[in-house]
Short mmCIF file of C-alpha atoms in Angstrom, two decimals:
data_model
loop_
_atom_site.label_atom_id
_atom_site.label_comp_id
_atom_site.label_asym_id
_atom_site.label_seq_id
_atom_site.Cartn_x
_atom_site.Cartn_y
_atom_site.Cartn_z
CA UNK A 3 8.64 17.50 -3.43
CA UNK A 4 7.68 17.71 0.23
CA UNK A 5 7.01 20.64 1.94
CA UNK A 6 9.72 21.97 4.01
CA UNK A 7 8.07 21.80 7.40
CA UNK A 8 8.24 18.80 9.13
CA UNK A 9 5.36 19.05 11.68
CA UNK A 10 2.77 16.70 10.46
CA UNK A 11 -1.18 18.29 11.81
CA UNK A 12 -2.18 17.21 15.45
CA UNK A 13 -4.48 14.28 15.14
CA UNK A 14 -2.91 12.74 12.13
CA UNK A 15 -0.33 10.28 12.58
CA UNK A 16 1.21 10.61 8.65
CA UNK A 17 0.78 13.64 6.33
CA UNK A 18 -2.18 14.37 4.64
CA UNK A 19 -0.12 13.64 1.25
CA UNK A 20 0.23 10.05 2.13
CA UNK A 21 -2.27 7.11 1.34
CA UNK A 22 -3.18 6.13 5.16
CA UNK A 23 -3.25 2.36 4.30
CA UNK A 24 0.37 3.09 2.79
CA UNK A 25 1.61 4.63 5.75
CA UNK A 26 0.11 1.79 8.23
CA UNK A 27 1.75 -0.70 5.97
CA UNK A 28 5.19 0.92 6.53
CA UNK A 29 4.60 1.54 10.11
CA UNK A 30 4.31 -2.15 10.65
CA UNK A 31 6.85 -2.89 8.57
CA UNK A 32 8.90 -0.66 11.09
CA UNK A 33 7.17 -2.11 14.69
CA UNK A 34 6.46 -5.42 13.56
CA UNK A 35 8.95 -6.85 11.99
CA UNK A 36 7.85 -10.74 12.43
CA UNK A 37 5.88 -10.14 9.40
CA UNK A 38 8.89 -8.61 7.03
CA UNK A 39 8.99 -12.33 5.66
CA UNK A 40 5.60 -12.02 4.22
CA UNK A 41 5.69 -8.38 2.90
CA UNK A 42 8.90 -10.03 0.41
CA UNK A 43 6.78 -12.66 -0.57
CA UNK A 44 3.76 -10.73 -1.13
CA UNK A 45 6.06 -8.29 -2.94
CA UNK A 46 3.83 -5.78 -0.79
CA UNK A 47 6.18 -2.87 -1.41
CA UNK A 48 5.49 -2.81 -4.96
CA UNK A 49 2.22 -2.32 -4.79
CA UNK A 50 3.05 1.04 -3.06
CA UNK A 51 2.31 4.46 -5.01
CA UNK A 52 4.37 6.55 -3.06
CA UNK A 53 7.74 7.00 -4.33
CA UNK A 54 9.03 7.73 -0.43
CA UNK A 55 7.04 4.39 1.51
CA UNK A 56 8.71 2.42 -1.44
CA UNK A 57 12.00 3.82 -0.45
CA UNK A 58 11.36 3.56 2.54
CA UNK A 59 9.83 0.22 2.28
CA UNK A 60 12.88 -1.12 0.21
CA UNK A 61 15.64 0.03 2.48
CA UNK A 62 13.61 -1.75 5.31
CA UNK A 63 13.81 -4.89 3.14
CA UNK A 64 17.46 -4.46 2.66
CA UNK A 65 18.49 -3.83 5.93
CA UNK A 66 16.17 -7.00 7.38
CA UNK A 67 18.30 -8.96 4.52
CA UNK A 68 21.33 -8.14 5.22
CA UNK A 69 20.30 -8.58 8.83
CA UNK A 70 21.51 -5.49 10.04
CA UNK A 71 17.64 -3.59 10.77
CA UNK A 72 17.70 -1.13 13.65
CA UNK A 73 15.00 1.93 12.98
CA UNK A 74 17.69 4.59 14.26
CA UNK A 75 20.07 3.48 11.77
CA UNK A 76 16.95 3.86 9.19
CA UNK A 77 16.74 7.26 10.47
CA UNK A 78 20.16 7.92 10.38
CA UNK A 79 20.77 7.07 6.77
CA UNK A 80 18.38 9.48 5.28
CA UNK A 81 19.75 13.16 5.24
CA UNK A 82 16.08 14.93 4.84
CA UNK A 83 14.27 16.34 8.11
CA UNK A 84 10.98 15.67 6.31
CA UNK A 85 11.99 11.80 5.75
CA UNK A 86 13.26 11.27 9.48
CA UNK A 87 10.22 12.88 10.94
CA UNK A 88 8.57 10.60 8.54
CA UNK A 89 10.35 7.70 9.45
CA UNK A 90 10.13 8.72 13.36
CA UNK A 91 6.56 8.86 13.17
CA UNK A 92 5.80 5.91 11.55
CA UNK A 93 7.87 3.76 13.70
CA UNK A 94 6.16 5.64 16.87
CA UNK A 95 2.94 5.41 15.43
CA UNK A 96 0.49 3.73 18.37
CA UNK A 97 -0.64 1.16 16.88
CA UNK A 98 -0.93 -2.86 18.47
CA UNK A 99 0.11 -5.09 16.36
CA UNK A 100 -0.93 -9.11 16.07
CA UNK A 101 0.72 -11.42 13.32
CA UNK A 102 -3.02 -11.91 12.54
CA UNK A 103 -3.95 -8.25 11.96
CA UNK A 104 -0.75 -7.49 10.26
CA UNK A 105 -1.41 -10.79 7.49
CA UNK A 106 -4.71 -9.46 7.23
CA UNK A 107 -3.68 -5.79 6.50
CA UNK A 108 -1.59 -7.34 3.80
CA UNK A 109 -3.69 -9.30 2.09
CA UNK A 110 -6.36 -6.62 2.10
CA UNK A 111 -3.91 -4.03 0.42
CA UNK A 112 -2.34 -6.43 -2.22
CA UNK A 113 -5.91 -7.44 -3.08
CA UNK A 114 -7.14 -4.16 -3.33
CA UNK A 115 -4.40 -3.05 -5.28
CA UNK A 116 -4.77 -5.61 -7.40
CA UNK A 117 -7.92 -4.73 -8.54
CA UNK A 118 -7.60 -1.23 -8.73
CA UNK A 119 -4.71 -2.03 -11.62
CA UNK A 120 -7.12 -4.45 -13.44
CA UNK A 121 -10.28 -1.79 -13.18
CA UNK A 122 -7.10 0.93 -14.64
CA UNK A 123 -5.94 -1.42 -17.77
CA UNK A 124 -9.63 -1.83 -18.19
CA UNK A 125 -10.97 1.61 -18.33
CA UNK A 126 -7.81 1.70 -20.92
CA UNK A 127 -8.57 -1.12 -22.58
CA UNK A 128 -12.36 0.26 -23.01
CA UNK A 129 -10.90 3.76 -24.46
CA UNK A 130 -8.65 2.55 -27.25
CA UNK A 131 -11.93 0.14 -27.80
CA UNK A 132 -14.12 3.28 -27.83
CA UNK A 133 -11.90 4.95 -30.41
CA UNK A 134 -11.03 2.54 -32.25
CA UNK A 135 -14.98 1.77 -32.56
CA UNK A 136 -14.50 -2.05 -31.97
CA UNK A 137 -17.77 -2.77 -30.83
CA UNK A 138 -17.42 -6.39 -29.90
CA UNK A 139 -14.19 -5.90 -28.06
CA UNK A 140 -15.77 -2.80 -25.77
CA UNK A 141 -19.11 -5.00 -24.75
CA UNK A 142 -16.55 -7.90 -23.92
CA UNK A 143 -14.05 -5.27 -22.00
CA UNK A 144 -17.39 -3.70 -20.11
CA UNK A 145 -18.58 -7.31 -18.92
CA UNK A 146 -15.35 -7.76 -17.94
CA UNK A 147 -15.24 -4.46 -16.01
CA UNK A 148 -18.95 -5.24 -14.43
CA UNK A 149 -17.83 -8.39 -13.31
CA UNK A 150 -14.54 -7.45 -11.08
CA UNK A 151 -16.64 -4.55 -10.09
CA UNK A 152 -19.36 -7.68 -8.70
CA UNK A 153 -16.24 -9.53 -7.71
CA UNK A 154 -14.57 -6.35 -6.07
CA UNK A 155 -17.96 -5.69 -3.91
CA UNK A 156 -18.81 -8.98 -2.68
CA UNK A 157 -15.31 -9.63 -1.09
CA UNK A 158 -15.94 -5.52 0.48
CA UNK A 159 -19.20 -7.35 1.64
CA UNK A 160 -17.04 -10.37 2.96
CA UNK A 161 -14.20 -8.20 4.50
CA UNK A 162 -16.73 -6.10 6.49
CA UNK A 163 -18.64 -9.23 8.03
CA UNK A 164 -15.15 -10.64 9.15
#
């Protein structure tokens, strides 16, 4: 549930509920729309965790599909203030987008996503090896853990050098 007011704080562009990198990914969705291609084969908007940018996300897809996408008609279809303002301020948001930048944001996000889900069915994996006091199969699962963590890092390391 969202709050009822719709006024999102000065200086932030998306509500403080959101994921930021979420909301960007949306917004471009929304302004840049040469990249909508690449966000379906990517299948960017599953890796979203908000139940709203999915929906949001989706109906974009659908709409580009059926080749029919105009972001007033977006707006129009959803009967919440808090999801128009939501919608309005994403597609208003001021950024400048380049085909480059936009791939780039993509990749970064399904990447990262990625390997937050393998680090989560780790960490399971470790538990139920912890309780289950399988020794063998929790040293295996921890290298396994230390090395995406390695792997995770060095393409941080890569990213910020780019």
């Amino acid at each position: 549930d969202q709050p009822e007011s719709v006024a999102f704080p000065k200086g932030s562009p998306v509500p403080e509920t959101l994921d930021r990198t979420e909301a960007k990914i949306i917004s471009m969705m929304l302004q840049f729309t040469e990249v909508i291609d690449e966000v379906r084969a990517q299948n960017v908007v599953d890796c979203l965790s908000s139940p709203l940018l999915s929906q949001i996300g989706n109906d974009v897809l659908a709409r580009m599909e059926a080749g029919s996408f105009d972001v007033g008609d977006l707006i129009s279809a959803y009967s919440e203030p808090y999801h128009k303002q939501l919608i309005t301020t994403l597609a208003m948001a001021d950024d400048a987008w380049t085909r480059e930048g936009c791939l780039k944001l993509i990749s970064r996000f399904v990447e990262n996503t990625r390997h937050r889900r393998r680090l989560a069915e780790l960490e399971e994996s470790i538990k139920a090896a912890e309780s289950a006091g399988d020794e063998e199969t929790l040293l295996n699962l921890l290298s396994r853990k230390q090395a995406l963590a390695v792997s995770i890092d060095r393409q941080r390391r890569e990213h910020l050098e780019q």
